[in-house]
């Protein structure tokens, strides 16, 4: 596996692969890789000749009081894991390489950001869309791989690709979970032992809501109330519990069609998110 | 010359050229072509195997009280002129082809828009950057050609290419003028006979300011006052007269280095712009 820290370097890798008629799969990450990321790398490797993984903790998508500085980083471990999962090239740029000066413009997301994580993280998805557009232009892959765990991010990247006619396929891969159901996340390391033991309640609550819908309960308010009720026994704090149409992210009174159940939950040092998509 | 009205169609043209190892030059326009556009097409043809010209009057870059509906259009004339100038493919999409639904996000320009045309046309450069990003993603040329007449537009496209790492070269071509010095513009057709006769005063005022700087006058305020004074005899209305550092578009008290002199001037049915760049 080759490591490239510069835009020029990664472009040369991709260009060289293109000359040999190789296809390129791309997995953008913020590092501190877990099995969720590795499943994306494996999915990319199964379909493409060259797999590029980027590791870049993007300051633009963190709010002033969020965890940019203390976001977990472990490059040597990531390097090992990415290589084992099948990455051919690791793109590992510095903040200065990606943002040599203040950005004179950004992508501003005007739809689909007033709910879920967008509501509590203003500007977050502008930062995500901006860095992903940059990475797409730098790497120019055939296909990019994202995890369904970040459902709103996936919806916004899909919108971005469509809105700007970006010539890249989007591949959304299923959420990878611990054995007890907790969604894998780089932020899980921040949980205390007690919180870690309790945290599967997030996914259990999503499963419960999904079962209630499948059993015939179609009133959004009732599902929301029952899910919140179940979360009351946990020791953290609800950021949101949501039931929305998907991917439009609207709030229908009566649930029908494709539905996303989503939770964001604050523990002491970590905000965890998870979601469940089903046909109502 | 081939005409393509769909994104799919233009992409196939470019893809087919790529397979034959042909390079691609791109000239985005809003149509109603004049010699300025034709010089861009010729410059593209001199350097590239395949020249794509787009004609699209972009609603996103017109304000609510601006001239989108009455912006001049003459496709058959444009077709003839583009062909004669050397265009190989004309991309002529409908508004629905470019914007099948409301844009869920746009590029928002945060720097370089508080002066010149940005000050009097809020949102204009967001619309320009957004449509140019779309066109770049659709056509994926090696090099794109723009006219220096729209100096602020060129500066913002240059910033966009840099900010988002768009893999496209930018080529800025000199302003083409009538024999009496008036910059060629699609909007010149709106001038009355008297206005048309008078309009060269815009370029003469720019030339005058440039000469005064070259003769040693380095105070910005004095140059501005003298230029405004000269425009007083004309029958229209000043939108702005500006002297700025270029390309940073700052307002230095003392002029030095690269400087842009710029004017926007309202006649009854047309707002004309022009500029002059020099070393102070």
Coordinates of C-alpha atoms in Angstrom, one line a residue:
Chain A
X1 CA 0.0 0.0 0.0
X2 CA 1.3 3.4 -1.0
X3 CA 0.8 6.5 1.2
X4 CA 0.4 9.9 -0.5
X5 CA 0.3 13.1 1.6
X6 CA 0.0 15.5 -1.4
X7 CA -2.8 16.2 -3.9
X8 CA -0.2 16.0 -6.7
X9 CA 0.9 12.6 -5.4
X10 CA -2.5 11.1 -5.2
X11 CA -3.4 12.4 -8.6
X12 CA -0.4 10.8 -10.1
X13 CA -1.3 7.4 -8.6
X14 CA -4.8 7.6 -10.0
X15 CA -3.6 8.9 -13.4
X16 CA -1.1 6.0 -13.6
X17 CA -3.9 3.5 -12.8
X18 CA -6.2 5.1 -15.4
X19 CA -3.5 4.7 -18.1
X20 CA -3.6 0.9 -17.3
X21 CA -7.4 1.0 -17.7
X22 CA -7.9 0.3 -14.1
X23 CA -11.1 1.4 -12.3
X24 CA -10.9 3.4 -9.1
X25 CA -13.0 3.0 -5.9
X26 CA -12.8 5.6 -3.2
X27 CA -13.5 5.4 0.6
X28 CA -13.3 8.8 2.3
X29 CA -12.8 8.6 6.0
X30 CA -11.8 10.7 9.0
X31 CA -9.5 7.8 10.2
X32 CA -9.6 5.9 13.5
X33 CA -10.9 3.1 11.3
X34 CA -13.3 0.5 12.6
X35 CA -15.0 -2.5 11.0
X36 CA -17.5 -0.1 9.4
X37 CA -14.8 1.6 7.4
X38 CA -13.1 -1.8 6.7
X39 CA -16.4 -3.1 5.2
X40 CA -16.4 -0.1 2.8
X41 CA -12.8 -0.8 1.8
X42 CA -13.6 -4.4 1.2
X43 CA -16.7 -3.5 -0.9
X44 CA -14.6 -1.1 -2.9
X45 CA -11.9 -3.8 -3.4
X46 CA -14.4 -6.3 -4.6
X47 CA -15.5 -4.0 -7.4
X48 CA -12.4 -2.0 -8.4
X49 CA -8.8 -2.4 -9.4
X50 CA -7.5 0.5 -7.4
X51 CA -8.9 1.4 -4.0
X52 CA -8.0 4.8 -2.6
X53 CA -8.8 5.5 1.1
X54 CA -8.5 9.0 2.4
X55 CA -7.9 9.9 6.1
X56 CA -8.6 13.5 6.8
X57 CA -10.2 14.9 9.9
X58 CA -12.0 17.9 8.3
X59 CA -12.0 21.0 10.5
X60 CA -14.8 22.6 8.3
X61 CA -17.4 20.1 9.5
X62 CA -16.8 20.6 13.2
X63 CA -18.6 23.4 15.1
X64 CA -16.7 25.7 17.4
X65 CA -17.7 23.7 20.5
X66 CA -17.3 20.3 18.9
X67 CA -14.6 17.7 19.1
X68 CA -12.2 18.5 16.3
X69 CA -9.1 18.7 18.4
X70 CA -9.9 15.6 20.5
X71 CA -11.3 13.6 17.6
X72 CA -9.5 10.2 17.9
X73 CA -6.5 9.7 15.6
X74 CA -4.1 6.8 15.2
X75 CA -2.4 6.8 11.9
X76 CA -0.2 3.8 12.3
X77 CA -3.1 1.6 13.4
X78 CA -5.2 3.0 10.5
X79 CA -2.4 2.3 8.0
X80 CA -2.2 -1.3 9.1
X81 CA -6.0 -1.8 9.0
X82 CA -6.5 -0.2 5.7
X83 CA -3.8 -2.3 4.1
X84 CA -5.2 -5.5 5.5
X85 CA -8.7 -4.6 4.2
X86 CA -7.4 -4.1 0.7
X87 CA -6.5 -0.4 0.2
X88 CA -4.0 0.2 -2.5
X89 CA -3.3 3.9 -1.8
X90 CA -3.8 5.9 1.4
X91 CA -4.4 9.6 0.9
X92 CA -3.4 11.3 4.1
X93 CA -3.2 15.1 3.6
X94 CA -2.5 17.7 6.2
X95 CA -5.0 20.5 6.9
X96 CA -2.6 22.9 5.1
X97 CA -2.6 20.6 2.0
X98 CA -6.4 20.6 1.9
X99 CA -6.9 24.2 2.9
X100 CA -3.7 26.2 2.0
X101 CA -5.8 29.4 2.5
X102 CA -9.2 30.3 3.9
X103 CA -11.9 29.0 1.6
X104 CA -13.3 31.9 -0.6
X105 CA -16.5 29.8 -1.1
X106 CA -18.1 26.7 0.2
X107 CA -21.0 24.5 -0.7
X108 CA -24.1 25.7 1.2
X109 CA -26.7 23.0 1.7
X110 CA -30.2 24.6 1.8
X111 CA -32.4 21.5 1.9
X112 CA -32.5 18.4 4.2
X113 CA -30.5 20.2 7.0
X114 CA -33.3 21.4 9.2
X115 CA -33.8 17.9 10.7
X116 CA -31.6 15.2 12.4
X117 CA -28.0 16.1 12.8
X118 CA -28.3 19.3 10.7
X119 CA -30.6 20.8 13.3
X120 CA -28.1 20.5 16.1
X121 CA -24.9 20.9 14.1
X122 CA -25.4 24.1 12.0
X123 CA -22.9 24.3 9.2
X124 CA -21.9 20.7 9.6
X125 CA -23.2 19.5 6.3
X126 CA -21.8 22.5 4.5
X127 CA -18.4 21.4 5.7
X128 CA -19.1 17.8 4.7
X129 CA -20.3 18.6 1.2
X130 CA -17.4 21.0 0.7
X131 CA -14.7 18.6 1.7
X132 CA -16.3 15.7 -0.2
X133 CA -16.5 17.8 -3.3
X134 CA -12.8 18.6 -2.9
X135 CA -11.9 15.0 -2.4
X136 CA -14.0 13.9 -5.4
X137 CA -12.2 16.5 -7.6
X138 CA -8.8 15.4 -6.3
X139 CA -9.3 11.6 -6.5
X140 CA -11.8 11.5 -9.4
X141 CA -12.9 7.9 -8.7
X142 CA -15.4 5.9 -10.6
X143 CA -17.3 5.1 -7.4
X144 CA -17.3 6.3 -3.8
X145 CA -18.3 4.2 -0.8
X146 CA -20.2 5.6 2.3
X147 CA -21.8 3.9 5.3
X148 CA -25.5 3.9 5.9
X149 CA -24.9 4.7 9.5
X150 CA -24.4 8.4 8.5
X151 CA -27.8 8.4 6.8
X152 CA -28.2 12.1 6.5
X153 CA -24.6 12.5 5.2
X154 CA -25.4 9.9 2.5
X155 CA -28.6 11.7 1.5
X156 CA -26.7 15.0 1.2
X157 CA -23.8 13.4 -0.8
X158 CA -26.4 11.8 -3.1
X159 CA -28.0 15.2 -3.5
X160 CA -24.7 16.8 -4.2
X161 CA -23.7 14.3 -6.9
X162 CA -27.1 14.9 -8.5
X163 CA -27.1 18.7 -8.1
X164 CA -23.6 19.3 -9.5
X165 CA -23.7 16.4 -12.0
X166 CA -20.6 15.0 -10.4
X167 CA -19.5 12.0 -12.6
X168 CA -19.1 9.5 -9.7
X169 CA -21.3 6.6 -8.6
X170 CA -22.4 6.5 -5.0
X171 CA -22.4 3.2 -3.1
X172 CA -24.1 3.0 0.3
X173 CA -23.0 0.1 2.5
X174 CA -24.9 -1.3 5.5
X175 CA -24.1 -0.3 9.1
X176 CA -21.6 -2.6 10.8
X177 CA -22.5 -3.4 14.4
X178 CA -21.0 -4.8 17.6
X179 CA -22.4 -8.2 18.6
X180 CA -24.8 -6.5 21.0
X181 CA -26.1 -4.2 18.2
X182 CA -24.2 -1.0 18.9
X183 CA -23.3 0.7 15.6
X184 CA -19.5 0.8 15.1
X185 CA -18.2 4.3 15.4
X186 CA -14.8 6.0 16.0
X187 CA -16.5 7.9 18.9
X188 CA -17.4 4.7 20.8
X189 CA -13.9 4.8 22.4
X190 CA -15.2 7.8 24.5
X191 CA -17.8 5.8 26.2
X192 CA -17.3 4.8 29.9
X193 CA -17.6 1.1 30.7
X194 CA -21.1 1.7 32.0
X195 CA -22.2 3.7 29.0
X196 CA -20.8 1.1 26.6
X197 CA -22.8 -1.6 28.3
X198 CA -25.9 0.5 28.1
X199 CA -25.5 2.0 24.6
X200 CA -27.1 -0.9 22.7
X201 CA -30.4 0.6 23.9
X202 CA -30.1 3.0 20.9
X203 CA -30.3 0.3 18.3
X204 CA -32.9 -1.6 20.4
X205 CA -35.1 1.4 20.4
X206 CA -34.8 1.7 16.6
X207 CA -35.7 -1.9 16.2
X208 CA -38.6 -1.5 18.6
X209 CA -39.9 1.5 16.6
X210 CA -39.5 -0.5 13.4
X211 CA -41.4 -3.5 14.8
X212 CA -44.3 -1.2 15.9
X213 CA -44.5 0.3 12.4
X214 CA -44.4 -3.2 10.8
X215 CA -47.1 -4.3 13.3
X216 CA -49.4 -1.6 11.9
X217 CA -48.9 1.5 13.9
X218 CA -48.7 4.3 11.3
X219 CA -49.0 7.4 13.5
X220 CA -45.6 9.2 13.6
X221 CA -46.3 10.9 16.9
X222 CA -47.1 7.6 18.6
X223 CA -44.0 5.9 17.4
X224 CA -41.9 8.9 18.5
X225 CA -43.4 9.0 21.9
X226 CA -42.9 5.3 22.5
X227 CA -39.3 5.4 21.3
X228 CA -38.5 8.4 23.6
X229 CA -40.2 6.5 26.5
X230 CA -37.9 3.5 26.0
X231 CA -34.8 5.8 26.0
X232 CA -35.8 7.3 29.3
X233 CA -34.2 4.5 31.3
X234 CA -30.7 5.3 29.8
X235 CA -28.2 7.5 31.6
X236 CA -27.4 9.9 28.7
X237 CA -29.4 12.7 27.0
X238 CA -31.5 12.6 23.8
X239 CA -30.4 14.9 21.0
X240 CA -33.1 13.7 18.7
X241 CA -35.4 10.8 18.1
X242 CA -36.9 11.1 14.6
X243 CA -39.2 9.2 12.2
X244 CA -39.0 10.6 8.7
X245 CA -39.8 9.7 5.1
X246 CA -36.6 8.7 3.3
X247 CA -34.6 10.1 1.5
X248 CA -36.8 13.2 1.4
X249 CA -36.5 13.6 5.2
X250 CA -40.0 15.0 5.6
X251 CA -42.2 14.5 8.7
X252 CA -45.4 12.7 7.6
X253 CA -48.3 12.4 10.1
X254 CA -49.1 9.0 8.8
X255 CA -46.1 6.7 8.0
X256 CA -46.0 5.1 4.6
X257 CA -43.4 4.2 2.0
X258 CA -39.7 4.3 2.9
X259 CA -39.2 5.5 6.4
X260 CA -36.0 6.2 8.4
X261 CA -36.0 5.9 12.2
X262 CA -33.0 7.9 13.6
X263 CA -31.5 8.6 17.0
X264 CA -28.7 10.9 18.2
X265 CA -27.9 10.4 21.8
X266 CA -25.4 12.2 24.1
X267 CA -23.2 10.4 26.5
X268 CA -20.7 12.3 28.7
X269 CA -18.0 12.5 26.1
X270 CA -19.6 11.1 22.9
X271 CA -22.6 11.8 20.8
X272 CA -23.7 8.6 19.1
X273 CA -26.0 8.3 16.1
X274 CA -27.8 5.4 14.5
X275 CA -30.7 4.7 12.2
X276 CA -33.0 2.1 10.7
X277 CA -34.6 2.2 7.3
X278 CA -37.8 0.2 6.5
X279 CA -40.8 0.1 4.3
X280 CA -43.9 1.2 6.2
Chain B
X1 CA -20.8 20.7 -35.7
X2 CA -22.9 18.5 -33.5
X3 CA -25.7 19.9 -31.3
X4 CA -26.4 18.1 -28.0
X5 CA -29.3 19.2 -25.8
X6 CA -28.9 16.6 -23.0
X7 CA -26.2 15.9 -20.4
X8 CA -26.1 12.3 -21.4
X9 CA -25.5 13.3 -25.0
X10 CA -22.7 15.8 -24.4
X11 CA -21.0 13.3 -22.0
X12 CA -21.0 10.7 -24.8
X13 CA -19.4 13.1 -27.2
X14 CA -16.6 13.9 -24.8
X15 CA -16.1 10.3 -23.8
X16 CA -15.8 9.3 -27.4
X17 CA -13.2 12.0 -28.0
X18 CA -11.3 10.9 -24.9
X19 CA -11.1 7.3 -26.2
X20 CA -9.4 8.7 -29.3
X21 CA -6.9 10.6 -27.0
X22 CA -8.3 13.9 -28.0
X23 CA -8.0 16.9 -25.7
X24 CA -11.1 18.9 -24.9
X25 CA -11.4 22.7 -24.7
X26 CA -14.6 24.3 -23.3
X27 CA -16.2 27.7 -23.8
X28 CA -19.3 28.3 -21.6
X29 CA -21.5 31.1 -22.8
X30 CA -25.0 32.5 -22.4
X31 CA -25.3 32.7 -26.2
X32 CA -26.1 35.7 -28.4
X33 CA -22.5 35.3 -29.4
X34 CA -20.3 38.2 -30.4
X35 CA -16.7 38.5 -31.4
X36 CA -15.6 38.2 -27.8
X37 CA -17.1 34.7 -27.6
X38 CA -15.7 33.8 -31.0
X39 CA -12.2 34.7 -29.9
X40 CA -12.6 32.3 -27.0
X41 CA -13.8 29.5 -29.4
X42 CA -10.8 30.2 -31.7
X43 CA -8.4 30.2 -28.8
X44 CA -9.8 26.8 -27.7
X45 CA -9.6 25.4 -31.2
X46 CA -6.0 26.5 -31.5
X47 CA -5.1 24.4 -28.5
X48 CA -7.6 21.5 -28.4
X49 CA -8.8 18.7 -30.7
X50 CA -12.4 18.9 -29.5
X51 CA -14.1 22.3 -28.7
X52 CA -17.3 22.2 -26.7
X53 CA -19.3 25.5 -26.6
X54 CA -22.2 25.7 -24.2
X55 CA -25.1 28.1 -24.6
X56 CA -27.2 28.3 -21.4
X57 CA -28.9 31.4 -20.0
X58 CA -28.6 30.5 -16.4
X59 CA -31.6 31.7 -14.3
X60 CA -29.6 31.2 -11.0
X61 CA -27.3 34.2 -11.8
X62 CA -30.1 36.7 -12.5
X63 CA -31.6 38.7 -9.6
X64 CA -35.4 39.0 -9.3
X65 CA -35.4 42.4 -11.1
X66 CA -32.8 41.6 -13.6
X67 CA -33.0 40.8 -17.3
X68 CA -33.3 36.9 -17.4
X69 CA -36.5 36.9 -19.5
X70 CA -35.4 39.5 -21.9
X71 CA -31.7 38.5 -22.1
X72 CA -31.1 38.3 -25.9
X73 CA -31.3 34.9 -27.5
X74 CA -30.8 33.9 -31.1
X75 CA -29.9 30.2 -31.4
X76 CA -29.8 29.9 -35.1
X77 CA -27.4 32.8 -35.4
X78 CA -25.3 31.4 -32.5
X79 CA -25.2 28.0 -34.2
X80 CA -23.8 29.5 -37.4
X81 CA -21.3 31.7 -35.6
X82 CA -20.0 28.9 -33.3
X83 CA -19.6 26.6 -36.2
X84 CA -17.6 29.1 -38.2
X85 CA -15.4 29.9 -35.3
X86 CA -14.4 26.2 -34.9
X87 CA -16.8 24.7 -32.4
X88 CA -17.1 20.9 -32.7
X89 CA -20.0 20.4 -30.3
X90 CA -22.7 22.8 -29.1
X91 CA -24.2 22.0 -25.7
X92 CA -27.6 23.6 -25.6
X93 CA -29.5 22.3 -22.6
X94 CA -33.0 23.5 -21.4
X95 CA -33.4 25.0 -17.9
X96 CA -35.2 21.7 -17.0
X97 CA -32.2 19.7 -18.2
X98 CA -29.8 21.7 -16.0
X99 CA -32.2 22.1 -13.1
X100 CA -34.7 19.2 -13.1
X101 CA -35.6 20.2 -9.5
X102 CA -34.9 23.0 -7.1
X103 CA -31.2 22.9 -6.2
X104 CA -30.8 21.5 -2.6
X105 CA -27.4 23.3 -2.3
X106 CA -25.4 25.9 -4.2
X107 CA -21.9 27.2 -4.1
X108 CA -21.8 30.2 -1.8
X109 CA -19.1 32.7 -2.5
X110 CA -17.9 34.4 0.7
X111 CA -14.9 36.4 -0.6
X112 CA -14.4 38.9 -3.4
X113 CA -18.2 39.6 -3.8
X114 CA -18.5 42.8 -1.7
X115 CA -17.1 44.9 -4.5
X116 CA -17.7 45.6 -8.2
X117 CA -20.6 43.6 -9.6
X118 CA -21.0 41.5 -6.5
X119 CA -22.0 44.6 -4.5
X120 CA -24.9 45.5 -6.8
X121 CA -25.9 42.0 -7.8
X122 CA -26.3 40.0 -4.6
X123 CA -26.2 36.2 -5.2
X124 CA -25.1 36.7 -8.8
X125 CA -21.7 35.1 -8.3
X126 CA -23.2 32.2 -6.3
X127 CA -25.3 31.5 -9.4
X128 CA -22.3 31.8 -11.7
X129 CA -20.1 29.5 -9.6
X130 CA -22.9 27.0 -9.2
X131 CA -23.6 26.7 -12.9
X132 CA -20.0 26.7 -13.9
X133 CA -19.3 23.9 -11.4
X134 CA -22.2 21.9 -13.0
X135 CA -20.9 22.6 -16.5
X136 CA -17.4 21.6 -15.5
X137 CA -18.6 18.3 -14.1
X138 CA -20.8 17.6 -17.1
X139 CA -18.2 18.4 -19.8
X140 CA -15.0 17.6 -17.9
X141 CA -12.8 19.5 -20.3
X142 CA -9.0 19.9 -20.0
X143 CA -9.2 23.6 -20.3
X144 CA -12.0 26.3 -20.0
X145 CA -11.9 29.6 -21.7
X146 CA -13.3 32.9 -20.2
X147 CA -13.1 36.5 -21.3
X148 CA -11.2 39.1 -19.3
X149 CA -14.1 41.5 -19.8
X150 CA -15.9 39.7 -16.9
X151 CA -12.9 40.2 -14.6
X152 CA -14.6 39.5 -11.4
X153 CA -16.2 36.4 -12.8
X154 CA -12.8 35.2 -14.0
X155 CA -11.3 35.9 -10.5
X156 CA -14.2 33.9 -8.9
X157 CA -13.9 31.0 -11.3
X158 CA -10.1 30.9 -10.6
X159 CA -10.8 30.8 -6.9
X160 CA -13.4 28.1 -7.4
X161 CA -11.0 25.9 -9.4
X162 CA -8.4 26.3 -6.7
X163 CA -10.8 26.0 -3.7
X164 CA -12.4 22.8 -4.9
X165 CA -9.3 21.4 -6.7
X166 CA -11.2 21.1 -9.9
X167 CA -8.9 19.4 -12.4
X168 CA -9.4 22.0 -15.2
X169 CA -7.0 24.6 -16.6
X170 CA -8.4 28.2 -16.8
X171 CA -7.5 30.3 -19.8
X172 CA -8.4 34.0 -19.7
X173 CA -8.6 35.7 -23.1
X174 CA -8.4 39.5 -23.7
X175 CA -11.5 41.7 -24.1
X176 CA -12.5 42.1 -27.7
X177 CA -13.6 45.7 -28.6
X178 CA -15.5 47.6 -31.3
X179 CA -13.3 49.9 -33.4
X180 CA -14.2 52.8 -31.1
X181 CA -13.1 50.9 -28.0
X182 CA -16.5 49.7 -26.6
X183 CA -16.2 46.3 -25.2
X184 CA -18.2 43.7 -27.1
X185 CA -21.2 42.5 -25.1
X186 CA -24.4 40.7 -25.8
X187 CA -26.1 43.6 -24.0
X188 CA -24.9 46.2 -26.4
X189 CA -27.9 45.6 -28.6
X190 CA -30.0 47.3 -26.0
X191 CA -28.3 50.7 -26.5
X192 CA -30.1 53.4 -28.3
X193 CA -28.3 55.0 -31.2
X194 CA -27.3 58.0 -29.1
X195 CA -26.1 55.7 -26.2
X196 CA -24.1 53.5 -28.6
X197 CA -22.3 56.6 -29.9
X198 CA -21.5 57.8 -26.4
X199 CA -20.7 54.4 -24.8
X200 CA -16.9 54.4 -25.7
X201 CA -16.5 56.9 -22.9
X202 CA -16.5 53.9 -20.6
X203 CA -13.3 52.5 -22.0
X204 CA -11.8 56.0 -22.6
X205 CA -12.3 56.7 -18.9
X206 CA -10.5 53.4 -18.0
X207 CA -7.7 54.3 -20.4
X208 CA -7.5 57.8 -18.8
X209 CA -7.2 56.4 -15.3
X210 CA -4.6 54.0 -16.4
X211 CA -2.5 56.7 -18.0
X212 CA -2.8 58.9 -14.9
X213 CA -1.5 55.9 -12.8
X214 CA 1.3 55.2 -15.2
X215 CA 2.2 58.9 -15.1
X216 CA 2.8 58.6 -11.4
X217 CA -0.5 59.3 -9.6
X218 CA -0.7 56.6 -7.0
X219 CA -3.6 57.9 -4.7
X220 CA -6.6 55.7 -5.3
X221 CA -9.1 58.4 -4.2
X222 CA -7.7 60.9 -6.7
X223 CA -7.9 58.4 -9.6
X224 CA -11.4 57.5 -8.7
X225 CA -12.5 61.2 -8.4
X226 CA -11.0 62.0 -11.8
X227 CA -12.6 59.0 -13.5
X228 CA -16.0 59.8 -12.1
X229 CA -15.6 63.4 -13.2
X230 CA -15.0 62.3 -16.8
X231 CA -18.1 60.1 -16.8
X232 CA -20.3 63.0 -15.7
X233 CA -20.7 64.2 -19.2
X234 CA -22.4 60.9 -20.3
X235 CA -26.2 60.5 -20.3
X236 CA -26.4 57.2 -18.2
X237 CA -25.8 56.5 -14.5
X238 CA -22.7 55.2 -12.7
X239 CA -23.2 51.8 -11.0
X240 CA -19.6 51.8 -9.8
X241 CA -16.1 53.2 -10.7
X242 CA -13.5 51.2 -9.0
X243 CA -9.7 50.9 -8.6
X244 CA -8.6 47.7 -6.9
X245 CA -5.6 45.5 -6.4
X246 CA -5.9 42.4 -8.7
X247 CA -6.8 39.6 -8.3
X248 CA -7.3 40.2 -4.5
X249 CA -9.9 43.0 -5.2
X250 CA -8.8 45.0 -2.2
X251 CA -9.0 48.8 -1.9
X252 CA -5.4 50.1 -1.3
X253 CA -5.0 53.8 -0.5
X254 CA -1.7 53.9 -2.5
X255 CA -1.8 52.0 -5.8
X256 CA 1.1 49.5 -6.4
X257 CA 1.5 46.2 -8.1
X258 CA -1.2 44.7 -10.2
X259 CA -4.3 47.0 -10.4
X260 CA -7.7 46.7 -12.0
X261 CA -9.7 49.7 -13.1
X262 CA -13.4 48.8 -13.5
X263 CA -16.6 50.5 -14.4
X264 CA -20.2 49.4 -14.5
X265 CA -22.5 51.9 -16.2
X266 CA -26.3 52.0 -16.6
X267 CA -27.9 53.0 -19.8
X268 CA -31.7 53.0 -20.2
X269 CA -32.0 49.3 -21.0
X270 CA -28.4 47.9 -20.5
X271 CA -25.9 47.8 -17.8
X272 CA -22.4 47.7 -19.3
X273 CA -19.2 46.7 -17.6
X274 CA -15.5 47.0 -18.7
X275 CA -12.1 46.9 -17.0
X276 CA -8.4 47.6 -17.5
X277 CA -5.6 45.8 -15.8
X278 CA -2.1 47.3 -15.4
X279 CA 1.0 47.3 -13.3
X280 CA 1.1 50.4 -11.1

